[in-house]
XYZ file of C-alpha atoms in Angstrom:
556
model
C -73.972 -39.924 47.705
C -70.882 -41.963 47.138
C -69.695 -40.065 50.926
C -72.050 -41.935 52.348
C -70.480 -45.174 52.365
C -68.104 -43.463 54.761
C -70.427 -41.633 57.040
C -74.319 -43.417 56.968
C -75.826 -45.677 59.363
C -75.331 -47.912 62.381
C -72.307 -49.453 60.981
C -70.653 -46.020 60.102
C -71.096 -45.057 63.534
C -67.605 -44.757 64.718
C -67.067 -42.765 61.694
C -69.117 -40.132 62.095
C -67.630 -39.933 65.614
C -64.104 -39.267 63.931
C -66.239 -36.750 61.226
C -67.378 -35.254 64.711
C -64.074 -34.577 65.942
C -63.303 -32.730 62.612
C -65.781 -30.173 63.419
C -68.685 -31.649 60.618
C -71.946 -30.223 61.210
C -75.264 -32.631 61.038
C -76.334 -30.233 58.159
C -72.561 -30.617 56.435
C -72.772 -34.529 57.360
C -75.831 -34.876 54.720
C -74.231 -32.559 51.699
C -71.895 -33.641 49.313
C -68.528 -33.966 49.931
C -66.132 -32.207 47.834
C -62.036 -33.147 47.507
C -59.929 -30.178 47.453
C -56.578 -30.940 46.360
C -54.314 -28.377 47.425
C -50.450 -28.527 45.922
C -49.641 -25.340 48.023
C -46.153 -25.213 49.533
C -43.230 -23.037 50.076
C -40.764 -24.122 48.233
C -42.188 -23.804 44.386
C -43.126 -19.974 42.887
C -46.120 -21.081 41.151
C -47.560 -22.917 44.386
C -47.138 -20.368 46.805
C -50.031 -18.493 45.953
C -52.467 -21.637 46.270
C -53.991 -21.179 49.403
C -55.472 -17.889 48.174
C -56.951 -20.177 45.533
C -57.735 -22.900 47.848
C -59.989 -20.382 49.690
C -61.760 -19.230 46.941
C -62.210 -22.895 45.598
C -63.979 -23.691 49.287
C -66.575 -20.521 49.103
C -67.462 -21.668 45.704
C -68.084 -25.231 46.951
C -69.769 -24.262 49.824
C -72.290 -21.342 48.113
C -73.058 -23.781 45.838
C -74.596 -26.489 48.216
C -70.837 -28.863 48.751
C -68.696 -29.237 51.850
C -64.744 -28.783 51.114
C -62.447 -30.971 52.432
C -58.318 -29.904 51.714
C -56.068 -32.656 51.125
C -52.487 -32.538 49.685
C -50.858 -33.006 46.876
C -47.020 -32.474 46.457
C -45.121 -30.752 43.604
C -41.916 -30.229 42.805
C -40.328 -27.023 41.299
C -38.090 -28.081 37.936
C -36.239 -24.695 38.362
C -35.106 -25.430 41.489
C -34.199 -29.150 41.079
C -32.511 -28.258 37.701
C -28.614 -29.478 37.023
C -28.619 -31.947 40.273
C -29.632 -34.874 41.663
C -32.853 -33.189 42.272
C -33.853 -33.448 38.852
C -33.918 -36.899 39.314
C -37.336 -36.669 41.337
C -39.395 -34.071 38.850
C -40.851 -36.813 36.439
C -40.954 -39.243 38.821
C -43.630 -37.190 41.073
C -46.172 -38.038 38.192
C -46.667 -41.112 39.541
C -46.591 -40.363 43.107
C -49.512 -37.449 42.939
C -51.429 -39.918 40.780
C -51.462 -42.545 43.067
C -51.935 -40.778 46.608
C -55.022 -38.771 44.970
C -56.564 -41.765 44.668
C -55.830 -43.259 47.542
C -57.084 -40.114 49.314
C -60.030 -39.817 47.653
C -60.931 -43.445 47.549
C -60.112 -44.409 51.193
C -62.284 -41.073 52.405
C -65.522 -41.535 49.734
C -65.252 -37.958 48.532
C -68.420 -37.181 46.188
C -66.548 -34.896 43.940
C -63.196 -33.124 43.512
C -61.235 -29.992 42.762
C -57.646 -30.236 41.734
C -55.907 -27.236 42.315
C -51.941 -27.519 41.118
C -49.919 -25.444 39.158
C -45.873 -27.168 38.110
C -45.057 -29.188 35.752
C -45.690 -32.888 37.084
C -48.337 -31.525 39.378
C -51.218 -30.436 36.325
C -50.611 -34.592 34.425
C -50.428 -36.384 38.058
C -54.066 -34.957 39.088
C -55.643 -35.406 35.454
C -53.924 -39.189 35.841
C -55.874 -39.360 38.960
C -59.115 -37.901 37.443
C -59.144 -40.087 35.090
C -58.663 -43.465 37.456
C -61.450 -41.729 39.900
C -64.196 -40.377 37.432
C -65.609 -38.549 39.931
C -67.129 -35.234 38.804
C -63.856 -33.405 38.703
C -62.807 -30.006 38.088
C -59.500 -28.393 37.319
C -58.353 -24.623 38.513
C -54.544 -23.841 38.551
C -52.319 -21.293 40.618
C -52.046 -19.299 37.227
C -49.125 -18.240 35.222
C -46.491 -15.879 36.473
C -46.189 -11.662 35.147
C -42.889 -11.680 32.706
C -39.838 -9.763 34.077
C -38.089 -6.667 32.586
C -34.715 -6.197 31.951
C -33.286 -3.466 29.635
C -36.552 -2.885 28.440
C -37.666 -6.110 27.306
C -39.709 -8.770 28.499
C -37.512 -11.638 29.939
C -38.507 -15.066 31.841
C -36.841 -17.768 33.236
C -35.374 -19.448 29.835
C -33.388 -16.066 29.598
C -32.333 -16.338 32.957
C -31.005 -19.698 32.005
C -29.420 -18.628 28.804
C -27.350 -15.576 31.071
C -25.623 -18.195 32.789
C -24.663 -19.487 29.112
C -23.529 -15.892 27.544
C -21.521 -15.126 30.629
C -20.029 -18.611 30.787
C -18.952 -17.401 26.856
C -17.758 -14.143 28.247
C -20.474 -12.192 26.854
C -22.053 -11.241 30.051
C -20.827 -9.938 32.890
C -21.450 -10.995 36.594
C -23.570 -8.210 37.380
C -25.110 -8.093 34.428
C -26.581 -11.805 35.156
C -27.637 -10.603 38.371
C -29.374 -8.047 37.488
C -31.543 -10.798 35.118
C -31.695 -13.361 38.994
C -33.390 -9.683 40.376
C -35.481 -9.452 37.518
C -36.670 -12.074 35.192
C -38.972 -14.196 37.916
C -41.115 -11.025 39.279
C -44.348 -12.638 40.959
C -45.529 -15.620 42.069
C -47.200 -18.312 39.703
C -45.872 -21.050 36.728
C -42.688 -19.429 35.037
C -44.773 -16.904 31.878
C -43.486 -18.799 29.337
C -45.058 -21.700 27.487
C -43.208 -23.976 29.525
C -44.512 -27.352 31.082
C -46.906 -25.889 33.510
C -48.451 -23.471 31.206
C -48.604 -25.876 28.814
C -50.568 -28.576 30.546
C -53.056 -25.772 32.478
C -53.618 -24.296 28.563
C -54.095 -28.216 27.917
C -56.706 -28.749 30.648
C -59.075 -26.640 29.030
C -58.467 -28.000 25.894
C -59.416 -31.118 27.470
C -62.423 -29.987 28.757
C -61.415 -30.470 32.274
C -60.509 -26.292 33.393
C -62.792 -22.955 33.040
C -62.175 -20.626 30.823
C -58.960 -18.744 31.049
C -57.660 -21.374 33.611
C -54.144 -21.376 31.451
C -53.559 -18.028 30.978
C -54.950 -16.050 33.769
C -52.098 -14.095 35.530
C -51.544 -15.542 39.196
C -51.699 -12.330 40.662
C -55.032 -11.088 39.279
C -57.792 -10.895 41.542
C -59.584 -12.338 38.328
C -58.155 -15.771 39.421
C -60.263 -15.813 42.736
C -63.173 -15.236 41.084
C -62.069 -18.323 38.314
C -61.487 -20.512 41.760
C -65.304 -19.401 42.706
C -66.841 -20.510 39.935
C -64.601 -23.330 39.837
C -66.139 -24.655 42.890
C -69.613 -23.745 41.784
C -68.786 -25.721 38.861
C -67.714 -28.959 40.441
C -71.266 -28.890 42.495
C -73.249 -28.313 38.975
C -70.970 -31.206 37.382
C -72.342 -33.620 40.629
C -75.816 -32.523 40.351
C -76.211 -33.489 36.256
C -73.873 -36.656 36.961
C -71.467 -35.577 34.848
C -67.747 -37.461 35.499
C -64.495 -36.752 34.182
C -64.355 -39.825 31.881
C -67.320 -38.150 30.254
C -65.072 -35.337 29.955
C -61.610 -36.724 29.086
C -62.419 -39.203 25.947
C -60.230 -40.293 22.918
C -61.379 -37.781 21.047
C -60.883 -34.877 23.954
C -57.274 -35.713 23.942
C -56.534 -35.619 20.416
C -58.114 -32.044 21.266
C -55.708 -31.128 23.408
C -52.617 -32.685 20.702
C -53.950 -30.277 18.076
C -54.180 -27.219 20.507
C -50.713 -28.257 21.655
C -49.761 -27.947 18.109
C -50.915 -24.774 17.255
C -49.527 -23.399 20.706
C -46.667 -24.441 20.353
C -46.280 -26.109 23.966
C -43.459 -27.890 25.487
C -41.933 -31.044 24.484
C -42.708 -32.709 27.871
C -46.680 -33.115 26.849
C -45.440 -35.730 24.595
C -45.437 -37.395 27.590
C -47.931 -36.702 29.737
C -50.835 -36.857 26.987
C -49.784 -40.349 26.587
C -49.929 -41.281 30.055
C -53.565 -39.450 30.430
C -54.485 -41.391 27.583
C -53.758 -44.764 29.212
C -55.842 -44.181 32.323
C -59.012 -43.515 29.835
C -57.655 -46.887 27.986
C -56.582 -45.226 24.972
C -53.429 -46.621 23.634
C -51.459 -43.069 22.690
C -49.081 -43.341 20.350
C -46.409 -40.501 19.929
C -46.683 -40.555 16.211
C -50.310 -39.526 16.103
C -48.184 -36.223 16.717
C -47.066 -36.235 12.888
C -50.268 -36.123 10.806
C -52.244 -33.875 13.172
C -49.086 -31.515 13.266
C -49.051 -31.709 9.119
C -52.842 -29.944 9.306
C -52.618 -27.797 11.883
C -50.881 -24.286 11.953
C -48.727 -23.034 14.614
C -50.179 -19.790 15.530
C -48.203 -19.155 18.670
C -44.531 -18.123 19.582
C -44.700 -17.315 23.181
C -41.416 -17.627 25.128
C -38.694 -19.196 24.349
C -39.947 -19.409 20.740
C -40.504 -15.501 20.524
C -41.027 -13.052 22.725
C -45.077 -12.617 23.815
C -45.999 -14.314 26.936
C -48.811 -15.960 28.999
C -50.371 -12.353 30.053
C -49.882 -11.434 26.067
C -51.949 -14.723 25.275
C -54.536 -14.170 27.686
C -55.164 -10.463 26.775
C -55.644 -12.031 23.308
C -58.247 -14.272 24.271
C -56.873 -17.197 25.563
C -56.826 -20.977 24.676
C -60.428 -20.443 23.632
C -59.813 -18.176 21.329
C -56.981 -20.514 19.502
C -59.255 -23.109 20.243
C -62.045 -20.906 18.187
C -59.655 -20.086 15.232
C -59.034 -24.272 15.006
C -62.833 -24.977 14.668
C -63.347 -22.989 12.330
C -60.885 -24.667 9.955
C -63.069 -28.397 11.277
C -59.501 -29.262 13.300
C -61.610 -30.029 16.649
C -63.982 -32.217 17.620
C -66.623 -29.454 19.075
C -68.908 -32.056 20.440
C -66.854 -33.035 23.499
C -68.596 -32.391 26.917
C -66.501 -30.297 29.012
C -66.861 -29.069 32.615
C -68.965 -26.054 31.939
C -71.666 -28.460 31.142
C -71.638 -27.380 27.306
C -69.915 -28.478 24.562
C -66.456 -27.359 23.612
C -68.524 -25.866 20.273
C -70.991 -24.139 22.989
C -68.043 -22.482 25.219
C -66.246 -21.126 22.250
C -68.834 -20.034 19.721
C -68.251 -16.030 21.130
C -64.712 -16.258 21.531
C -62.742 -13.850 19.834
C -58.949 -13.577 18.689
C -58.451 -10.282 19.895
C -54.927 -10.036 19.134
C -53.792 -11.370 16.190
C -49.390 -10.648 16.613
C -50.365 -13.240 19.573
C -52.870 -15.289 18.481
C -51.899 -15.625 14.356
C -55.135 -16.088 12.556
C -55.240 -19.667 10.426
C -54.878 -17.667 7.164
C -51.240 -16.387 8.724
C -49.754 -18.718 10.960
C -46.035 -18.872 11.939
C -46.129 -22.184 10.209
C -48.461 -24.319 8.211
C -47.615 -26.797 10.731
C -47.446 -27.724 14.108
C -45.654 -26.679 17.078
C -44.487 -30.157 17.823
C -42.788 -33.592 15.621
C -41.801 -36.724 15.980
C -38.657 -38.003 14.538
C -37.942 -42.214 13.399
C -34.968 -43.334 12.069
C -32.393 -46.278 12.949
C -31.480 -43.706 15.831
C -34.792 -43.331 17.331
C -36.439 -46.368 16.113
C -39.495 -46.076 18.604
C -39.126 -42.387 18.012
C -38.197 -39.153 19.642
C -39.779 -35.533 19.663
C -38.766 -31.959 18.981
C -40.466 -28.931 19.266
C -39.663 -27.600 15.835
C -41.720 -24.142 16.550
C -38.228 -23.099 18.988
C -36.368 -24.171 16.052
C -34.643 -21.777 13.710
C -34.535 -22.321 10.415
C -31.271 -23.083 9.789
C -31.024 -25.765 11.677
C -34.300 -27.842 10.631
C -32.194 -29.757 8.350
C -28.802 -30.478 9.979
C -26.066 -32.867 9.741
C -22.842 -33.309 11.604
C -20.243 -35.514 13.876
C -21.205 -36.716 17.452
C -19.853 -35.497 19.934
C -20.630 -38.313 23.292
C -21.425 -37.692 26.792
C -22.843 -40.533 29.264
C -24.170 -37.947 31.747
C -25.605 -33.772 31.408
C -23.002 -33.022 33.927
C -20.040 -34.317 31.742
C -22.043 -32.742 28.471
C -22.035 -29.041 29.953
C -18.717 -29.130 31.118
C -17.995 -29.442 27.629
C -20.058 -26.740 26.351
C -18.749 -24.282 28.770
C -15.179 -25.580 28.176
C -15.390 -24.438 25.135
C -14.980 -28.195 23.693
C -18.452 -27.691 21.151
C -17.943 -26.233 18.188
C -20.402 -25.117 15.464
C -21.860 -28.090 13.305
C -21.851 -30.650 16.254
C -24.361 -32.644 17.433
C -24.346 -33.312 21.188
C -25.426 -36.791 22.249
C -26.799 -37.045 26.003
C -27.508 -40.568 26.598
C -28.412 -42.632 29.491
C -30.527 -40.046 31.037
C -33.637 -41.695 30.048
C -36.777 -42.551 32.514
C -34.791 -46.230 33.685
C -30.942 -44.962 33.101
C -30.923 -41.657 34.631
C -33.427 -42.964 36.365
C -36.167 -40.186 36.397
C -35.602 -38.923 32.699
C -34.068 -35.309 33.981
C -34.422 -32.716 31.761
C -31.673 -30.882 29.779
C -32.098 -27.405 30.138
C -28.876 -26.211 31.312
C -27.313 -27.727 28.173
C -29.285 -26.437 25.739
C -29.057 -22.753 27.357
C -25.734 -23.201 27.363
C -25.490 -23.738 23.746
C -27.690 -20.755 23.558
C -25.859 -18.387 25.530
C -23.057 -19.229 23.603
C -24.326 -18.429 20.566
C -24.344 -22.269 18.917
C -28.688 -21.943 19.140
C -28.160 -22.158 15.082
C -25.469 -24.409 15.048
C -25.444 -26.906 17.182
C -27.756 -29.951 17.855
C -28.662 -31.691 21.037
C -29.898 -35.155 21.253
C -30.937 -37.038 24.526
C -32.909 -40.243 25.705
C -33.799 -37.760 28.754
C -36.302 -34.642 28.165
C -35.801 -31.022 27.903
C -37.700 -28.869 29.611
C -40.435 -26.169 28.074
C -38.127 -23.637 28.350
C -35.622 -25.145 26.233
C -35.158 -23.591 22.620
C -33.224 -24.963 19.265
C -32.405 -28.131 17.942
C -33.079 -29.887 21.135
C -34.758 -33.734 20.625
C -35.583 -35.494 23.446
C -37.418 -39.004 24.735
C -34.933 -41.025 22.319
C -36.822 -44.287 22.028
C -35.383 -47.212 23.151
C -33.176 -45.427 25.802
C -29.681 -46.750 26.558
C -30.156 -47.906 29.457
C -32.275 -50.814 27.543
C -29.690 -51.017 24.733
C -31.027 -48.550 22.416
C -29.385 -47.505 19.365
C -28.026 -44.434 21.049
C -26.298 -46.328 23.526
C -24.209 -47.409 20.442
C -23.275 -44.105 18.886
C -19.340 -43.327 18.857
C -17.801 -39.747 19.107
C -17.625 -38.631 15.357
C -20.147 -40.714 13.733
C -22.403 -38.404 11.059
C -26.214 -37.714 12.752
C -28.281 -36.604 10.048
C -31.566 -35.089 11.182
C -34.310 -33.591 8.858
C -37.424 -32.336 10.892
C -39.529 -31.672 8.159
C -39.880 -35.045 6.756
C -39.666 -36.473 10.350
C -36.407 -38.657 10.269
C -33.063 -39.199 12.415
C -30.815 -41.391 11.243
C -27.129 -42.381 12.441
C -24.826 -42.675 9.794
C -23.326 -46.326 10.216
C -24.108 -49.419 8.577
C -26.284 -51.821 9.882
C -23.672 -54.641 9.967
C -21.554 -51.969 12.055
C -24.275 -51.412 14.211
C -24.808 -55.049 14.836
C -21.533 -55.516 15.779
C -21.678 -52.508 18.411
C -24.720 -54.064 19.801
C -22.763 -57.980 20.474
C -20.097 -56.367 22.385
C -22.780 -53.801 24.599
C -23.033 -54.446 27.747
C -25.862 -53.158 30.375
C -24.464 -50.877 32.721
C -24.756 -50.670 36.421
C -27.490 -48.704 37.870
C -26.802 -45.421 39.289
C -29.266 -45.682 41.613
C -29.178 -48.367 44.164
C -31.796 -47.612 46.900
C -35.110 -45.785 47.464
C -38.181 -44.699 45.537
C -36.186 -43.686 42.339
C -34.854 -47.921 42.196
C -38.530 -48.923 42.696
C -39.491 -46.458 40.201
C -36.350 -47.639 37.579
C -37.520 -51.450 37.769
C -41.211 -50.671 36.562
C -41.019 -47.385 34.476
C -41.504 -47.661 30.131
C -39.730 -46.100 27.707
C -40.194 -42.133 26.808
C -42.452 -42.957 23.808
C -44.929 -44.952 26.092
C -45.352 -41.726 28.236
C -42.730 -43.133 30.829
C -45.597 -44.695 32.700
C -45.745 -47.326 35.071
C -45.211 -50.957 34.262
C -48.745 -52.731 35.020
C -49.307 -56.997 34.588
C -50.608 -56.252 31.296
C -47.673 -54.023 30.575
């Protein structure tokens, strides 16, 4: 046992002393040693439920021959953080739960490990981490949230986001919003759209890496206790066949999960987290693998904000392994891949079945004959930028108009609510990326401003920052290089014509190249907004959005 390093023999005397004082039994002291890492807190909906899961995870562990150990991990809840400074620090925790995971687990020899998280940054900072350990390694989240009701309808937070919008228009009155703050966000768990969180917990058993129904299991079902059971159990069977999450998380496991994502339909924001997984396995990821795997594969889901079914609608249809089922059978998956169940991903969905097919569209009916996501090139996005053209309407696939500038979101929505976009524009949000904003914030109050508004078929939004899941429309992110390096976009001036055309994957900026060139002489770097603290450190060694945003390394 790797544990014992930390607790066997003379020399780990003292040790054992300190293992003592924890309350270790001499039975516990010669069992494996299993990492429980707990993102509970009080601060983010979709975490506060973990300890229940925590709980479960440790009986699981512990009937099946293991001894939990709880550590931390810290999360951050985008909702919350959303149109401040606090925004700043969503991305950026990536790194941060990557990193002390391993230090945890490394400095204390655990044998194995459960990651329990939930939130957006929380799901890709532990499956970094997994990946870097390659420990056996098991993933169960906090679960997805119920939907909310108002007037009769499903809601969730996007529409919450997009009141704030209609009323700012003067569609919506004040109580009429609040009655959507009392209503849309009803239990605990990851907001019940296919939002960042949902989207990377559906992704983790694409991967390989999560049970069955990890994704889409409502938070509040007692059928999430017994996942977090057999989630422990399953860690323990992973350490007795030696099987380790590298074994689990290959090249061809995460060009799994890109081709679920695509049919899906998940949020922009695992454009950049698949990328980043991919480098701690060595794979170099490169956002336009997007393109040709979204040309094959259909779109078969439009869960919130993209239509209106929602996490418990997708799991009462049978879950990612029923999608999952409807791809193989078309030869879009590679059903060879060992995941954590100790079969094959062929093996765990052979007796899957789409049992709803208005949720989960059969291959021979899909939304679209392509996927959810795409990634746009052009002399505007030379290193490329992504949209999620399944949250786009039609009308606005193919769209050309002026610019209209902003250097900031803040400056940008004033606009929109001033009443200063009109219909045909394209909003430019620049130097917002991963080094200029620094933390690469995402953009949804813009974009459900332009909703609420009624400009979601009108208007186009373009950013070197990130939108989040919930955003909807003609919203392209990651703009690659950013401003803050010089990028194209830094060089765009209020009217100039942006031409964008999603289905044959372009972007393009409307100015010559000798114009362009002479914009570029006369640029100048600007000063950083952020002078002090973890957000500089993290400014100086973060890559551009089309790398993943990772971490600068020597070979970097």
């Amino acid at each position: 046992m790797r544990s014992d390093n930390a607790r066997a023999g003379m020399q780990q005397a003292p040790a054992r002393s300190l293992f003592n004082a924890l309350g270790f039994t001499q039975e516990e002291m010669k069992k494996p040693m299993v990492g429980i890492v707990s993102s509970y807190n009080e601060i983010v909906p979709g975490h506060m439920n973990i300890d229940k899961i925590v709980d479960a995870v440790k009986l699981g562990v512990a009937e099946a021959g293991g001894v939990p150990v709880v550590f931390p991990a810290i999360a951050v809840c985008d909702g919350i953080a959303m149109g401040h400074i606090g925004m700043k620090y969503s991305l950026v925790t990536r790194d941060l739960i990557a990193d002390s995971t391993e230090c945890m687990a490394l400095a204390h020899q655990f044998d194995a490990l459960v990651m329990v998280p939930n939130c957006d940054k929380n799901v890709p900072g532990l499956l970094m981490a997994a990946a870097r350990l390659d420990l056996p390694t098991v993933f169960v989240s906090g679960g997805p949230m119920l939907a909310g009701h108002v007037g009769g309808q499903k809601r969730s937070l996007s529409s919450m986001f997009e009141a704030v919008g209609a009323h700012a228009a003067g569609n919506m009155s004040e109580e009429e919003v609040e009655n959507f703050v009392e209503n849309v966000c009803p239990t605990c768990g990851s907001c019940s759209g296919m939002y960042t969180a949902n989207s990377m917990n559906c992704l983790t058993e694409a991967l390989g890496m999560g049970l069955r129904g990890n994704g889409t299991i409502p938070a509040v079902y007692s059928e999430r206790i017994r996942l977090a059971k057999h989630a422990g159990m399953a860690v323990m069977d992973m350490y007795n066949k030696g099987i380790t999450a590298r074994q689990i998380m290959t090249k061809e496991a995460v060009l799994n999960a890109l081709t679920v994502d695509m049919a899906l339909g998940c949020s922009t924001n695992s454009m950049l987290h698949l990328p980043a997984i991919a480098h701690e396995i060595g794979f170099d990821f490169d956002i336009e693998f997007a393109n040709p795997i979204s040309e094959k594969t259909p779109n078969l889901c439009h869960l919130a904000p993209a239509g209106p079914t929602y996490m418990e609608d997708l799991n009462e249809a049978g879950g990612v392994w029923a999608v999952m089922k409807e791809l193989a059978d078309i030869g879009l998956l590679n059903t060879d891949c060992m995941t954590v169940t100790g079969k094959t991903v062929g093996e765990n969905i052979a007796n899957a079945v789409n049992r709803n097919p208005e949720v989960i569209r059969p291959v021979d009916n899909p939304y679209t004959k392509t996927g959810g996501l795409a990634v746009l090139k052009g002399n505007l996005a030379p290193d490329g930028s992504v949209v999620k053209r399944s949250a786009v309407v039609p009308e606005m696939l193919v769209h050309e108009g002026p610019a209209r500038v902003f250097d900031s979101e803040e400056d940008a929505i004033a606009a929109i609510k001033g009443g200063k976009i009109v219909e045909g524009d394209v909003v430019v949000i620049r130097y917002e990326g991963p080094k200029g904003g620094p933390g690469m914030r995402e953009m949804l109050n813009p974009t459900s401003a332009i909703a609420g508004m009624g400009l979601g078929s009108s208007v186009a939004l373009i950013t070197d920052g990130r939108f989040s899941g919930a955003s909807r429309g003609a919203s392209i992110g990651h703009v690659s290089p950013e401003a803050a390096v010089g990028g194209p976009i830094a060089l765009v001036e209020e009217g100039d014509i942006i031409a964008i055309d999603i289905p044959n994957y372009s972007m393009t900026l409307k100015v010559s190249d000798e114009e362009l060139a002479a914009r570029k002489a006369k640029w100048q770097p600007r000063e950083p907004r952020v002078t002090s603290g973890y957000l500089r450190r993290y400014a100086a060694q973060v890559t551009s959005g089309n790398r993943g945003a990772i971490l600068r390394t020597p070979e970097l």
